[in-house]
Amino acid sequence: MKNNIALGLMMATMIGSGFPASHADESELLRFARSSAIIAGGAQYCKADEDMIDEFVTKAEARLAILAKDDYEKVLGKLEFKNVLAGAAAREPAEGCNAFVAGFEESVRLAR
């Protein structure tokens, strides 16, 4: 899971790192929305640092906006993110909260 956290953070932070804002197909948009929401939901469930959760969510939402081709896809991406986030925040990550939070917070710090 630590690799998934790092990958999600890497994708979320690409927006500010000079990578081109190439448009994604809908499935890439939805995949990113789901994976980043699962990470954010796990962080919420495990009560990770709120500022780090907010930082991650802000970067993920910004990346979703860049991946979207139009306003419809922006709404679709946000809805998918919010729906998956609600479910993911209701259950403990598979590796347990101690391991998840340590990996999440380390990855957020490294992505700065």
PDB file of C-alpha atoms in Angstrom:
ATOM      1  CA  MET A   1       0.000   0.000   0.000  1.00  0.00           C
ATOM      2  CA  LYS A   2       2.911   2.348   0.658  1.00  0.00           C
ATOM      3  CA  ASN A   3       3.728   2.231  -3.066  1.00  0.00           C
ATOM      4  CA  ASN A   4       0.089   3.086  -3.880  1.00  0.00           C
ATOM      5  CA  ILE A   5       0.274   6.089  -1.559  1.00  0.00           C
ATOM      6  CA  ALA A   6       3.498   7.255  -3.165  1.00  0.00           C
ATOM      7  CA  LEU A   7       2.078   6.751  -6.663  1.00  0.00           C
ATOM      8  CA  GLY A   8      -1.090   8.663  -5.784  1.00  0.00           C
ATOM      9  CA  LEU A   9       0.909  11.520  -4.335  1.00  0.00           C
ATOM     10  CA  MET A  10       3.229  11.565  -7.310  1.00  0.00           C
ATOM     11  CA  MET A  11       0.290  11.802  -9.685  1.00  0.00           C
ATOM     12  CA  ALA A  12      -1.413  14.437  -7.569  1.00  0.00           C
ATOM     13  CA  THR A  13       1.683  16.603  -7.410  1.00  0.00           C
ATOM     14  CA  MET A  14       2.504  16.424 -11.120  1.00  0.00           C
ATOM     15  CA  ILE A  15       0.350  19.494 -11.638  1.00  0.00           C
ATOM     16  CA  GLY A  16       2.945  21.763 -10.137  1.00  0.00           C
ATOM     17  CA  SER A  17       6.055  20.039 -11.390  1.00  0.00           C
ATOM     18  CA  GLY A  18       6.136  21.029 -15.034  1.00  0.00           C
ATOM     19  CA  PHE A  19       4.580  17.880 -16.458  1.00  0.00           C
ATOM     20  CA  PRO A  20       2.273  18.642 -19.353  1.00  0.00           C
ATOM     21  CA  ALA A  21      -1.417  18.703 -18.583  1.00  0.00           C
ATOM     22  CA  SER A  22      -2.346  15.998 -21.050  1.00  0.00           C
ATOM     23  CA  HIS A  23      -5.989  15.094 -21.079  1.00  0.00           C
ATOM     24  CA  ALA A  24      -6.949  11.645 -19.892  1.00  0.00           C
ATOM     25  CA  ASP A  25      -9.562   9.310 -21.178  1.00  0.00           C
ATOM     26  CA  GLU A  26     -12.514   8.847 -18.866  1.00  0.00           C
ATOM     27  CA  SER A  27     -11.202   5.599 -17.433  1.00  0.00           C
ATOM     28  CA  GLU A  28      -7.883   7.219 -16.439  1.00  0.00           C
ATOM     29  CA  LEU A  29      -9.797  10.064 -14.813  1.00  0.00           C
ATOM     30  CA  LEU A  30     -11.978   7.639 -12.865  1.00  0.00           C
ATOM     31  CA  ARG A  31      -9.033   5.407 -11.921  1.00  0.00           C
ATOM     32  CA  PHE A  32      -7.197   8.386 -10.501  1.00  0.00           C
ATOM     33  CA  ALA A  33     -10.328   9.599  -8.687  1.00  0.00           C
ATOM     34  CA  ARG A  34     -10.824   6.166  -7.084  1.00  0.00           C
ATOM     35  CA  SER A  35      -7.222   5.520  -6.116  1.00  0.00           C
ATOM     36  CA  SER A  36      -6.652   8.950  -4.608  1.00  0.00           C
ATOM     37  CA  ALA A  37      -9.991   8.785  -2.753  1.00  0.00           C
ATOM     38  CA  ILE A  38      -9.050   5.415  -1.248  1.00  0.00           C
ATOM     39  CA  ILE A  39      -5.800   6.905   0.025  1.00  0.00           C
ATOM     40  CA  ALA A  40      -7.544  10.009   1.422  1.00  0.00           C
ATOM     41  CA  GLY A  41     -10.283   7.870   2.973  1.00  0.00           C
ATOM     42  CA  GLY A  42      -7.750   5.623   4.661  1.00  0.00           C
ATOM     43  CA  ALA A  43      -5.993   8.681   6.042  1.00  0.00           C
ATOM     44  CA  GLN A  44      -9.294  10.026   7.385  1.00  0.00           C
ATOM     45  CA  TYR A  45     -10.258   6.687   8.948  1.00  0.00           C
ATOM     46  CA  CYS A  46      -6.865   6.402  10.638  1.00  0.00           C
ATOM     47  CA  LYS A  47      -6.944  10.017  11.780  1.00  0.00           C
ATOM     48  CA  ALA A  48      -3.768  11.101  10.015  1.00  0.00           C
ATOM     49  CA  ASP A  49      -2.693  14.723  10.326  1.00  0.00           C
ATOM     50  CA  GLU A  50      -5.614  16.860   9.059  1.00  0.00           C
ATOM     51  CA  ASP A  51      -3.366  19.364   7.302  1.00  0.00           C
ATOM     52  CA  MET A  52      -1.686  16.556   5.374  1.00  0.00           C
ATOM     53  CA  ILE A  53      -5.048  15.074   4.410  1.00  0.00           C
ATOM     54  CA  ASP A  54      -6.217  18.489   3.202  1.00  0.00           C
ATOM     55  CA  GLU A  55      -2.987  18.953   1.232  1.00  0.00           C
ATOM     56  CA  PHE A  56      -3.397  15.554  -0.423  1.00  0.00           C
ATOM     57  CA  VAL A  57      -7.087  16.131  -1.255  1.00  0.00           C
ATOM     58  CA  THR A  58      -6.378  19.586  -2.689  1.00  0.00           C
ATOM     59  CA  LYS A  59      -3.645  18.214  -4.954  1.00  0.00           C
ATOM     60  CA  ALA A  60      -5.807  15.268  -6.012  1.00  0.00           C
ATOM     61  CA  GLU A  61      -8.754  17.532  -6.875  1.00  0.00           C
ATOM     62  CA  ALA A  62      -6.478  19.838  -8.851  1.00  0.00           C
ATOM     63  CA  ARG A  63      -5.115  16.869 -10.793  1.00  0.00           C
ATOM     64  CA  LEU A  64      -8.661  15.687 -11.520  1.00  0.00           C
ATOM     65  CA  ALA A  65      -9.490  19.102 -12.956  1.00  0.00           C
ATOM     66  CA  ILE A  66      -6.464  18.928 -15.236  1.00  0.00           C
ATOM     67  CA  LEU A  67      -7.244  15.379 -16.367  1.00  0.00           C
ATOM     68  CA  ALA A  68     -10.826  16.320 -17.256  1.00  0.00           C
ATOM     69  CA  LYS A  69     -11.485  17.287 -20.865  1.00  0.00           C
ATOM     70  CA  ASP A  70     -14.522  19.419 -20.086  1.00  0.00           C
ATOM     71  CA  ASP A  71     -16.888  20.504 -17.325  1.00  0.00           C
ATOM     72  CA  TYR A  72     -18.826  17.236 -17.487  1.00  0.00           C
ATOM     73  CA  GLU A  73     -15.677  15.228 -16.771  1.00  0.00           C
ATOM     74  CA  LYS A  74     -14.707  17.614 -13.962  1.00  0.00           C
ATOM     75  CA  VAL A  75     -18.048  16.954 -12.276  1.00  0.00           C
ATOM     76  CA  LEU A  76     -17.785  13.230 -12.968  1.00  0.00           C
ATOM     77  CA  GLY A  77     -14.293  13.061 -11.452  1.00  0.00           C
ATOM     78  CA  LYS A  78     -15.300  15.032  -8.359  1.00  0.00           C
ATOM     79  CA  LEU A  79     -18.385  12.882  -7.803  1.00  0.00           C
ATOM     80  CA  GLU A  80     -16.402   9.673  -8.136  1.00  0.00           C
ATOM     81  CA  PHE A  81     -13.766  11.018  -5.747  1.00  0.00           C
ATOM     82  CA  LYS A  82     -16.333  12.074  -3.122  1.00  0.00           C
ATOM     83  CA  ASN A  83     -18.326   8.821  -3.356  1.00  0.00           C
ATOM     84  CA  VAL A  84     -15.299   6.564  -3.038  1.00  0.00           C
ATOM     85  CA  LEU A  85     -13.873   8.778  -0.284  1.00  0.00           C
ATOM     86  CA  ALA A  86     -17.013   8.317   1.802  1.00  0.00           C
ATOM     87  CA  GLY A  87     -16.744   4.537   1.575  1.00  0.00           C
ATOM     88  CA  ALA A  88     -12.986   4.407   2.121  1.00  0.00           C
ATOM     89  CA  ALA A  89     -13.208   6.619   5.206  1.00  0.00           C
ATOM     90  CA  ALA A  90     -15.490   4.036   6.826  1.00  0.00           C
ATOM     91  CA  ARG A  91     -13.006   1.146   6.915  1.00  0.00           C
ATOM     92  CA  GLU A  92      -9.476   0.518   8.065  1.00  0.00           C
ATOM     93  CA  PRO A  93      -6.801   0.096   5.390  1.00  0.00           C
ATOM     94  CA  ALA A  94      -5.623  -3.495   4.885  1.00  0.00           C
ATOM     95  CA  GLU A  95      -2.197  -2.911   6.433  1.00  0.00           C
ATOM     96  CA  GLY A  96      -3.610  -1.282   9.569  1.00  0.00           C
ATOM     97  CA  CYS A  97      -3.602   2.310  10.668  1.00  0.00           C
ATOM     98  CA  ASN A  98      -0.093   2.529  12.125  1.00  0.00           C
ATOM     99  CA  ALA A  99       1.588   1.406   8.907  1.00  0.00           C
ATOM    100  CA  PHE A 100      -0.814   3.363   6.698  1.00  0.00           C
ATOM    101  CA  VAL A 101      -0.425   6.682   8.546  1.00  0.00           C
ATOM    102  CA  ALA A 102       3.359   6.381   8.660  1.00  0.00           C
ATOM    103  CA  GLY A 103       3.503   5.775   4.914  1.00  0.00           C
ATOM    104  CA  PHE A 104       0.904   8.425   4.102  1.00  0.00           C
ATOM    105  CA  GLU A 105       2.534  11.200   6.128  1.00  0.00           C
ATOM    106  CA  GLU A 106       6.025  10.329   4.891  1.00  0.00           C
ATOM    107  CA  SER A 107       4.805  10.382   1.283  1.00  0.00           C
ATOM    108  CA  VAL A 108       3.033  13.725   1.709  1.00  0.00           C
ATOM    109  CA  ARG A 109       6.203  15.242   3.194  1.00  0.00           C
ATOM    110  CA  LEU A 110       8.340  13.854   0.344  1.00  0.00           C
ATOM    111  CA  ALA A 111       5.915  15.213  -2.272  1.00  0.00           C
ATOM    112  CA  ARG A 112       6.315  18.793  -1.075  1.00  0.00           C
TER     113      ARG A 112
END
